[in-house]
Amino acid sequence: MKQAEVYVGKSLAGVLAEDDMGYEFRYDSEYLQSDKAEAVSLTMPLREKPYRDKVLFPFFDGLIPEGWLLDIAEQSWKISARDRFSLLLACCKDCIGNISVIPLEGKEVENV
């Protein structure tokens, strides 16, 4: 299972995971209780119930670079253009905007 922490600004907003069944994004319970909590996307409003889908959520897929920058990422890290989650983990640690996707390596996250 591949997993990543998703930050809004400097606050941990939730965990994004990929497994054999597809994708899941779950907001962090402490983040949901914060007065400063804001949704990572208009298409993924704040809620306790996790988001699940068989394809990578469009908001996260949209963070992946395109064109020549995608070509460089694919060649540098030897990642297939079809492996969207791996591209997200490799390229989106410091995206434009206030969202960061930080890979979780070797850690299991509860309830994902």
GROMACS .gro file of N, CA, C and O in nm:
model
  448
    1MET      N    1   0.085  -0.118   0.000
    1MET     CA    2   0.000   0.000   0.000
    1MET      C    3   0.090   0.124   0.000
    1MET      O    4   0.180   0.136   0.080
    2LYS      N    5   0.062   0.214  -0.091
    2LYS     CA    6   0.132   0.342  -0.096
    2LYS      C    7   0.048   0.444  -0.019
    2LYS      O    8  -0.074   0.446  -0.032
    3GLN      N    9   0.117   0.529   0.058
    3GLN     CA   10   0.046   0.628   0.139
    3GLN      C   11   0.122   0.760   0.139
    3GLN      O   12   0.244   0.762   0.123
    4ALA      N   13   0.047   0.866   0.161
    4ALA     CA   14   0.107   0.999   0.169
    4ALA      C   15   0.026   1.086   0.265
    4ALA      O   16  -0.095   1.073   0.274
    5GLU      N   17   0.098   1.172   0.335
    5GLU     CA   18   0.032   1.274   0.416
    5GLU      C   19   0.003   1.393   0.326
    5GLU      O   20   0.086   1.431   0.244
    6VAL      N   21  -0.114   1.450   0.342
    6VAL     CA   22  -0.155   1.567   0.263
    6VAL      C   23  -0.163   1.685   0.358
    6VAL      O   24  -0.231   1.679   0.461
    7TYR      N   25  -0.088   1.789   0.325
    7TYR     CA   26  -0.083   1.910   0.408
    7TYR      C   27  -0.153   2.025   0.338
    7TYR      O   28  -0.140   2.042   0.217
    8VAL      N   29  -0.225   2.103   0.416
    8VAL     CA   30  -0.278   2.231   0.371
    8VAL      C   31  -0.196   2.334   0.447
    8VAL      O   32  -0.205   2.343   0.569
    9GLY      N   33  -0.113   2.407   0.375
    9GLY     CA   34  -0.017   2.494   0.442
    9GLY      C   35   0.078   2.406   0.521
    9GLY      O   36   0.137   2.313   0.468
   10LYS      N   37   0.089   2.431   0.651
   10LYS     CA   38   0.177   2.350   0.736
   10LYS      C   39   0.098   2.253   0.823
   10LYS      O   40   0.155   2.185   0.909
   11SER      N   41  -0.032   2.243   0.801
   11SER     CA   42  -0.118   2.156   0.881
   11SER      C   43  -0.145   2.024   0.810
   11SER      O   44  -0.183   2.023   0.693
   12LEU      N   45  -0.130   1.914   0.884
   12LEU     CA   46  -0.164   1.783   0.830
   12LEU      C   47  -0.315   1.775   0.813
   12LEU      O   48  -0.390   1.780   0.910
   13ALA      N   49  -0.360   1.765   0.688
   13ALA     CA   50  -0.503   1.762   0.660
   13ALA      C   51  -0.557   1.620   0.654
   13ALA      O   52  -0.671   1.595   0.689
   14GLY      N   53  -0.475   1.526   0.610
   14GLY     CA   54  -0.523   1.389   0.599
   14GLY      C   55  -0.422   1.298   0.535
   14GLY      O   56  -0.307   1.335   0.513
   15VAL      N   57  -0.469   1.176   0.504
   15VAL     CA   58  -0.383   1.074   0.444
   15VAL      C   59  -0.448   1.024   0.316
   15VAL      O   60  -0.568   0.993   0.313
   16LEU      N   61  -0.368   1.016   0.213
   16LEU     CA   62  -0.409   0.963   0.083
   16LEU      C   63  -0.341   0.827   0.067
   16LEU      O   64  -0.221   0.815   0.095
   17ALA      N   65  -0.417   0.725   0.025
   17ALA     CA   66  -0.361   0.591   0.012
   17ALA      C   67  -0.407   0.526  -0.117
   17ALA      O   68  -0.516   0.555  -0.167
   18GLU      N   69  -0.321   0.436  -0.167
   18GLU     CA   70  -0.355   0.354  -0.283
   18GLU      C   71  -0.333   0.208  -0.244
   18GLU      O   72  -0.230   0.174  -0.188
   19ASP      N   73  -0.432   0.123  -0.274
   19ASP     CA   74  -0.417  -0.020  -0.256
   19ASP      C   75  -0.481  -0.092  -0.374
   19ASP      O   76  -0.515  -0.027  -0.474
   20ASP      N   77  -0.496  -0.222  -0.364
   20ASP     CA   78  -0.551  -0.300  -0.474
   20ASP      C   79  -0.695  -0.264  -0.509
   20ASP      O   80  -0.741  -0.290  -0.619
   21MET      N   81  -0.766  -0.204  -0.415
   21MET     CA   82  -0.907  -0.168  -0.436
   21MET      C   83  -0.924  -0.029  -0.497
   21MET      O   84  -1.031   0.007  -0.541
   22GLY      N   85  -0.819   0.052  -0.494
   22GLY     CA   86  -0.827   0.187  -0.548
   22GLY      C   87  -0.762   0.288  -0.455
   22GLY      O   88  -0.656   0.262  -0.397
   23TYR      N   89  -0.830   0.401  -0.436
   23TYR     CA   90  -0.773   0.514  -0.362
   23TYR      C   91  -0.865   0.554  -0.247
   23TYR      O   92  -0.987   0.538  -0.255
   24GLU      N   93  -0.803   0.607  -0.142
   24GLU     CA   94  -0.879   0.658  -0.029
   24GLU      C   95  -0.812   0.784   0.023
   24GLU      O   96  -0.689   0.790   0.034
   25PHE      N   97  -0.894   0.885   0.050
   25PHE     CA   98  -0.846   1.005   0.120
   25PHE      C   99  -0.930   1.021   0.244
   25PHE      O  100  -1.053   1.020   0.238
   26ARG      N  101  -0.863   1.034   0.358
   26ARG     CA  102  -0.930   1.049   0.486
   26ARG      C  103  -0.874   1.173   0.556
   26ARG      O  104  -0.754   1.186   0.575
   27TYR      N  105  -0.963   1.266   0.590
   27TYR     CA  106  -0.920   1.383   0.667
   27TYR      C  107  -0.877   1.340   0.806
   27TYR      O  108  -0.937   1.250   0.867
   28ASP      N  109  -0.774   1.402   0.858
   28ASP     CA  110  -0.725   1.379   0.993
   28ASP      C  111  -0.828   1.430   1.094
   28ASP      O  112  -0.880   1.542   1.076
   29SER      N  113  -0.858   1.351   1.196
   29SER     CA  114  -0.962   1.390   1.293
   29SER      C  115  -0.926   1.518   1.368
   29SER      O  116  -1.014   1.602   1.393
   30GLU      N  117  -0.800   1.537   1.402
   30GLU     CA  118  -0.759   1.661   1.470
   30GLU      C  119  -0.775   1.781   1.376
   30GLU      O  120  -0.813   1.889   1.419
   31TYR      N  121  -0.743   1.761   1.251
   31TYR     CA  122  -0.757   1.868   1.152
   31TYR      C  123  -0.904   1.909   1.138
   31TYR      O  124  -0.935   2.028   1.134
   32LEU      N  125  -0.993   1.811   1.134
   32LEU     CA  126  -1.136   1.840   1.123
   32LEU      C  127  -1.188   1.922   1.239
   32LEU      O  128  -1.280   2.002   1.224
   33GLN      N  129  -1.130   1.905   1.358
   33GLN     CA  130  -1.174   1.977   1.477
   33GLN      C  131  -1.113   2.116   1.488
   33GLN      O  132  -1.157   2.198   1.568
   34SER      N  133  -1.013   2.144   1.406
   34SER     CA  134  -0.945   2.273   1.410
   34SER      C  135  -1.031   2.384   1.352
   34SER      O  136  -1.105   2.364   1.255
   35ASP      N  137  -1.020   2.502   1.412
   35ASP     CA  138  -1.090   2.619   1.359
   35ASP      C  139  -1.035   2.662   1.224
   35ASP      O  140  -1.103   2.731   1.147
   36LYS      N  141  -0.910   2.624   1.196
   36LYS     CA  142  -0.845   2.665   1.072
   36LYS      C  143  -0.860   2.562   0.960
   36LYS      O  144  -0.805   2.580   0.853
   37ALA      N  145  -0.936   2.456   0.985
   37ALA     CA  146  -0.951   2.350   0.884
   37ALA      C  147  -1.019   2.404   0.759
   37ALA      O  148  -1.118   2.476   0.766
   38GLU      N  149  -0.961   2.370   0.645
   38GLU     CA  150  -1.021   2.402   0.517
   38GLU      C  151  -1.006   2.282   0.426
   38GLU      O  152  -0.911   2.205   0.437
   39ALA      N  153  -1.099   2.264   0.338
   39ALA     CA  154  -1.097   2.150   0.247
   39ALA      C  155  -0.977   2.157   0.155
   39ALA      O  156  -0.933   2.265   0.116
   40VAL      N  157  -0.924   2.039   0.118
   40VAL     CA  158  -0.814   2.038   0.023
   40VAL      C  159  -0.862   2.080  -0.115
   40VAL      O  160  -0.785   2.129  -0.196
   41SER      N  161  -0.991   2.061  -0.140
   41SER     CA  162  -1.049   2.094  -0.270
   41SER      C  163  -1.198   2.118  -0.253
   41SER      O  164  -1.261   2.062  -0.163
   42LEU      N  165  -1.257   2.197  -0.340
   42LEU     CA  166  -1.402   2.216  -0.337
   42LEU      C  167  -1.476   2.085  -0.366
   42LEU      O  168  -1.589   2.065  -0.322
   43THR      N  169  -1.410   1.994  -0.437
   43THR     CA  170  -1.472   1.865  -0.469
   43THR      C  171  -1.457   1.764  -0.356
   43THR      O  172  -1.513   1.654  -0.365
   44MET      N  173  -1.382   1.800  -0.251
   44MET     CA  174  -1.362   1.711  -0.137
   44MET      C  175  -1.384   1.789  -0.007
   44MET      O  176  -1.290   1.816   0.067
   45PRO      N  177  -1.509   1.829   0.020
   45PRO     CA  178  -1.537   1.907   0.140
   45PRO      C  179  -1.500   1.830   0.268
   45PRO      O  180  -1.489   1.708   0.267
   46LEU      N  181  -1.482   1.907   0.375
   46LEU     CA  182  -1.448   1.846   0.504
   46LEU      C  183  -1.557   1.749   0.547
   46LEU      O  184  -1.676   1.782   0.543
   47ARG      N  185  -1.514   1.629   0.589
   47ARG     CA  186  -1.607   1.531   0.643
   47ARG      C  187  -1.527   1.419   0.709
   47ARG      O  188  -1.410   1.398   0.677
   48GLU      N  189  -1.591   1.348   0.800
   48GLU     CA  190  -1.524   1.238   0.869
   48GLU      C  191  -1.517   1.112   0.782
   48GLU      O  192  -1.421   1.037   0.791
   49LYS      N  193  -1.618   1.089   0.702
   49LYS     CA  194  -1.622   0.970   0.617
   49LYS      C  195  -1.512   0.980   0.510
   49LYS      O  196  -1.497   1.084   0.445
   50PRO      N  197  -1.435   0.873   0.491
   50PRO     CA  198  -1.329   0.879   0.389
   50PRO      C  199  -1.386   0.884   0.248
   50PRO      O  200  -1.495   0.834   0.221
   51TYR      N  201  -1.310   0.944   0.159
   51TYR     CA  202  -1.342   0.944   0.017
   51TYR      C  203  -1.275   0.821  -0.044
   51TYR      O  204  -1.159   0.793  -0.016
   52ARG      N  205  -1.348   0.748  -0.127
   52ARG     CA  206  -1.293   0.629  -0.192
   52ARG      C  207  -1.331   0.632  -0.340
   52ARG      O  208  -1.440   0.674  -0.376
   53ASP      N  209  -1.236   0.584  -0.424
   53ASP     CA  210  -1.263   0.575  -0.567
   53ASP      C  211  -1.167   0.475  -0.629
   53ASP      O  212  -1.061   0.446  -0.571
   54LYS      N  213  -1.201   0.427  -0.746
   54LYS     CA  214  -1.114   0.332  -0.817
   54LYS      C  215  -1.006   0.404  -0.897
   54LYS      O  216  -0.909   0.343  -0.939
   55VAL      N  217  -1.025   0.534  -0.921
   55VAL     CA  218  -0.925   0.615  -0.991
   55VAL      C  219  -0.878   0.727  -0.898
   55VAL      O  220  -0.950   0.765  -0.805
   56LEU      N  221  -0.758   0.777  -0.925
   56LEU     CA  222  -0.705   0.885  -0.843
   56LEU      C  223  -0.798   1.006  -0.852
   56LEU      O  224  -0.840   1.045  -0.962
   57PHE      N  225  -0.830   1.064  -0.738
   57PHE     CA  226  -0.921   1.177  -0.733
   57PHE      C  227  -0.872   1.289  -0.826
   57PHE      O  228  -0.752   1.321  -0.827
   58PRO      N  229  -0.961   1.348  -0.906
   58PRO     CA  230  -0.920   1.450  -1.003
   58PRO      C  231  -0.837   1.563  -0.943
   58PRO      O  232  -0.744   1.611  -1.007
   59PHE      N  233  -0.870   1.606  -0.820
   59PHE     CA  234  -0.792   1.714  -0.760
   59PHE      C  235  -0.645   1.675  -0.749
   59PHE      O  236  -0.556   1.752  -0.787
   60PHE      N  237  -0.617   1.556  -0.697
   60PHE     CA  238  -0.479   1.512  -0.679
   60PHE      C  239  -0.413   1.483  -0.812
   60PHE      O  240  -0.296   1.516  -0.833
   61ASP      N  241  -0.487   1.426  -0.906
   61ASP     CA  242  -0.432   1.401  -1.039
   61ASP      C  243  -0.392   1.533  -1.107
   61ASP      O  244  -0.292   1.539  -1.179
   62GLY      N  245  -0.469   1.637  -1.080
   62GLY     CA  246  -0.438   1.768  -1.138
   62GLY      C  247  -0.312   1.833  -1.084
   62GLY      O  248  -0.260   1.926  -1.144
   63LEU      N  249  -0.260   1.783  -0.973
   63LEU     CA  250  -0.135   1.836  -0.918
   63LEU      C  251  -0.012   1.784  -0.992
   63LEU      O  252   0.096   1.844  -0.985
   64ILE      N  253  -0.028   1.674  -1.063
   64ILE     CA  254   0.085   1.612  -1.134
   64ILE      C  255   0.121   1.699  -1.254
   64ILE      O  256   0.034   1.743  -1.328
   65PRO      N  257   0.252   1.723  -1.274
   65PRO     CA  258   0.293   1.808  -1.387
   65PRO      C  259   0.256   1.746  -1.521
   65PRO      O  260   0.230   1.626  -1.530
   66GLU      N  261   0.257   1.831  -1.623
   66GLU     CA  262   0.224   1.787  -1.758
   66GLU      C  263   0.337   1.825  -1.852
   66GLU      O  264   0.428   1.899  -1.816
   67GLY      N  265   0.327   1.778  -1.975
   67GLY     CA  266   0.419   1.819  -2.081
   67GLY      C  267   0.563   1.780  -2.054
   67GLY      O  268   0.592   1.671  -2.005
   68TRP      N  269   0.654   1.874  -2.085
   68TRP     CA  270   0.797   1.846  -2.073
   68TRP      C  271   0.838   1.819  -1.929
   68TRP      O  272   0.928   1.737  -1.904
   69LEU      N  273   0.771   1.880  -1.833
   69LEU     CA  274   0.805   1.856  -1.692
   69LEU      C  275   0.767   1.713  -1.652
   69LEU      O  276   0.840   1.647  -1.579
   70LEU      N  277   0.656   1.664  -1.702
   70LEU     CA  278   0.617   1.525  -1.678
   70LEU      C  279   0.718   1.430  -1.743
   70LEU      O  280   0.756   1.330  -1.682
   71ASP      N  281   0.761   1.463  -1.864
   71ASP     CA  282   0.862   1.380  -1.932
   71ASP      C  283   0.989   1.369  -1.849
   71ASP      O  284   1.046   1.262  -1.835
   72ILE      N  285   1.033   1.481  -1.791
   72ILE     CA  286   1.154   1.481  -1.709
   72ILE      C  287   1.133   1.393  -1.585
   72ILE      O  288   1.219   1.314  -1.547
   73ALA      N  289   1.017   1.407  -1.522
   73ALA     CA  290   0.987   1.327  -1.402
   73ALA      C  291   0.986   1.178  -1.435
   73ALA      O  292   1.043   1.097  -1.362
   74GLU      N  293   0.922   1.142  -1.546
   74GLU     CA  294   0.915   1.002  -1.586
   74GLU      C  295   1.054   0.944  -1.611
   74GLU      O  296   1.086   0.834  -1.569
   75GLN      N  297   1.138   1.021  -1.679
   75GLN     CA  298   1.272   0.974  -1.711
   75GLN      C  299   1.364   0.972  -1.590
   75GLN      O  300   1.440   0.878  -1.571
   76SER      N  301   1.355   1.075  -1.506
   76SER     CA  302   1.444   1.084  -1.389
   76SER      C  303   1.415   0.976  -1.286
   76SER      O  304   1.507   0.920  -1.227
   77TRP      N  305   1.288   0.950  -1.262
   77TRP     CA  306   1.250   0.854  -1.157
   77TRP      C  307   1.206   0.720  -1.213
   77TRP      O  308   1.164   0.633  -1.138
   78LYS      N  309   1.210   0.706  -1.347
   78LYS     CA  310   1.168   0.581  -1.412
   78LYS      C  311   1.028   0.539  -1.369
   78LYS      O  312   1.003   0.426  -1.330
   79ILE      N  313   0.935   0.635  -1.375
   79ILE     CA  314   0.796   0.611  -1.338
   79ILE      C  315   0.710   0.617  -1.464
   79ILE      O  316   0.720   0.712  -1.542
   80SER      N  317   0.625   0.519  -1.481
   80SER     CA  318   0.534   0.517  -1.595
   80SER      C  319   0.431   0.629  -1.583
   80SER      O  320   0.383   0.660  -1.473
   81ALA      N  321   0.393   0.686  -1.695
   81ALA     CA  322   0.290   0.792  -1.695
   81ALA      C  323   0.157   0.737  -1.646
   81ALA      O  324   0.071   0.813  -1.600
   82ARG      N  325   0.137   0.607  -1.652
   82ARG     CA  326   0.013   0.545  -1.605
   82ARG      C  327   0.010   0.526  -1.453
   82ARG      O  328  -0.096   0.503  -1.397
   83ASP      N  329   0.126   0.534  -1.388
   83ASP     CA  330   0.133   0.519  -1.242
   83ASP      C  331   0.117   0.657  -1.178
   83ASP      O  332   0.211   0.719  -1.132
   84ARG      N  333  -0.006   0.705  -1.177
   84ARG     CA  334  -0.034   0.843  -1.134
   84ARG      C  335   0.001   0.866  -0.987
   84ARG      O  336   0.048   0.973  -0.950
   85PHE      N  337  -0.023   0.767  -0.902
   85PHE     CA  338   0.005   0.785  -0.759
   85PHE      C  339   0.155   0.802  -0.735
   85PHE      O  340   0.197   0.889  -0.659
   86SER      N  341   0.237   0.720  -0.801
   86SER     CA  342   0.382   0.733  -0.786
   86SER      C  343   0.431   0.867  -0.838
   86SER      O  344   0.521   0.929  -0.779
   87LEU      N  345   0.374   0.914  -0.949
   87LEU     CA  346   0.410   1.046  -0.999
   87LEU      C  347   0.372   1.155  -0.900
   87LEU      O  348   0.448   1.250  -0.877
   88LEU      N  349   0.255   1.141  -0.839
   88LEU     CA  350   0.210   1.237  -0.738
   88LEU      C  351   0.308   1.241  -0.622
   88LEU      O  352   0.350   1.348  -0.577
   89LEU      N  353   0.349   1.123  -0.575
   89LEU     CA  354   0.443   1.117  -0.462
   89LEU      C  355   0.579   1.176  -0.497
   89LEU      O  356   0.643   1.240  -0.415
   90ALA      N  357   0.623   1.153  -0.621
   90ALA     CA  358   0.754   1.200  -0.662
   90ALA      C  359   0.757   1.350  -0.689
   90ALA      O  360   0.858   1.417  -0.664
   91CYS      N  361   0.647   1.406  -0.740
   91CYS     CA  362   0.649   1.542  -0.791
   91CYS      C  363   0.579   1.646  -0.704
   91CYS      O  364   0.592   1.765  -0.730
   92CYS      N  365   0.502   1.606  -0.605
   92CYS     CA  366   0.413   1.702  -0.540
   92CYS      C  367   0.443   1.727  -0.393
   92CYS      O  368   0.353   1.760  -0.315
   93LYS      N  369   0.570   1.712  -0.356
   93LYS     CA  370   0.607   1.744  -0.217
   93LYS      C  371   0.599   1.893  -0.193
   93LYS      O  372   0.573   1.938  -0.083
   94ASP      N  373   0.623   1.969  -0.297
   94ASP     CA  374   0.622   2.115  -0.287
   94ASP      C  375   0.554   2.171  -0.411
   94ASP      O  376   0.619   2.221  -0.502
   95CYS      N  377   0.422   2.160  -0.416
   95CYS     CA  378   0.344   2.205  -0.532
   95CYS      C  379   0.322   2.355  -0.528
   95CYS      O  380   0.338   2.419  -0.425
   96ILE      N  381   0.274   2.406  -0.639
   96ILE     CA  382   0.224   2.543  -0.642
   96ILE      C  383   0.096   2.545  -0.561
   96ILE      O  384   0.014   2.455  -0.571
   97GLY      N  385   0.075   2.646  -0.481
   97GLY     CA  386  -0.043   2.653  -0.397
   97GLY      C  387  -0.012   2.609  -0.255
   97GLY      O  388   0.104   2.601  -0.215
   98ASN      N  389  -0.115   2.579  -0.180
   98ASN     CA  390  -0.093   2.549  -0.039
   98ASN      C  391  -0.105   2.401  -0.005
   98ASN      O  392  -0.111   2.364   0.111
   99ILE      N  393  -0.105   2.313  -0.105
   99ILE     CA  394  -0.115   2.169  -0.082
   99ILE      C  395   0.020   2.103  -0.103
   99ILE      O  396   0.089   2.132  -0.201
  100SER      N  397   0.057   2.014  -0.011
  100SER     CA  398   0.178   1.933  -0.025
  100SER      C  399   0.140   1.787  -0.002
  100SER      O  400   0.056   1.758   0.083
  101VAL      N  401   0.202   1.699  -0.079
  101VAL     CA  402   0.178   1.555  -0.067
  101VAL      C  403   0.312   1.490  -0.034
  101VAL      O  404   0.402   1.487  -0.117
  102ILE      N  405   0.324   1.442   0.090
  102ILE     CA  406   0.450   1.388   0.140
  102ILE      C  407   0.438   1.237   0.156
  102ILE      O  408   0.355   1.189   0.233
  103PRO      N  409   0.522   1.160   0.084
  103PRO     CA  410   0.514   1.014   0.093
  103PRO      C  411   0.539   0.964   0.236
  103PRO      O  412   0.623   1.017   0.308
  104LEU      N  413   0.462   0.863   0.274
  104LEU     CA  414   0.483   0.792   0.400
  104LEU      C  415   0.551   0.661   0.364
  104LEU      O  416   0.490   0.575   0.302
  105GLU      N  417   0.675   0.649   0.402
  105GLU     CA  418   0.749   0.528   0.368
  105GLU      C  419   0.772   0.445   0.493
  105GLU      O  420   0.823   0.496   0.593
  106GLY      N  421   0.729   0.321   0.489
  106GLY     CA  422   0.753   0.230   0.600
  106GLY      C  423   0.663   0.252   0.720
  106GLY      O  424   0.684   0.194   0.824
  107LYS      N  425   0.564   0.339   0.709
  107LYS     CA  426   0.471   0.364   0.819
  107LYS      C  427   0.332   0.320   0.778
  107LYS      O  428   0.289   0.348   0.668
  108GLU      N  429   0.265   0.251   0.866
  108GLU     CA  430   0.126   0.216   0.842
  108GLU      C  431   0.039   0.320   0.912
  108GLU      O  432   0.066   0.356   1.026
  109VAL      N  433  -0.062   0.366   0.845
  109VAL     CA  434  -0.153   0.464   0.903
  109VAL      C  435  -0.281   0.393   0.943
  109VAL      O  436  -0.334   0.312   0.866
  110GLU      N  437  -0.331   0.422   1.061
  110GLU     CA  438  -0.451   0.357   1.111
  110GLU      C  439  -0.572   0.397   1.027
  110GLU      O  440  -0.581   0.509   0.978
  111ASN      N  441  -0.665   0.303   1.014
  111ASN     CA  442  -0.795   0.325   0.949
  111ASN      C  443  -0.786   0.362   0.803
  111ASN      O  444  -0.871   0.431   0.751
  112VAL      N  445  -0.683   0.324   0.736
  112VAL     CA  446  -0.674   0.352   0.592
  112VAL      C  447  -0.681   0.222   0.518
  112VAL      O  448  -0.632   0.123   0.555
   0.00000   0.00000   0.00000
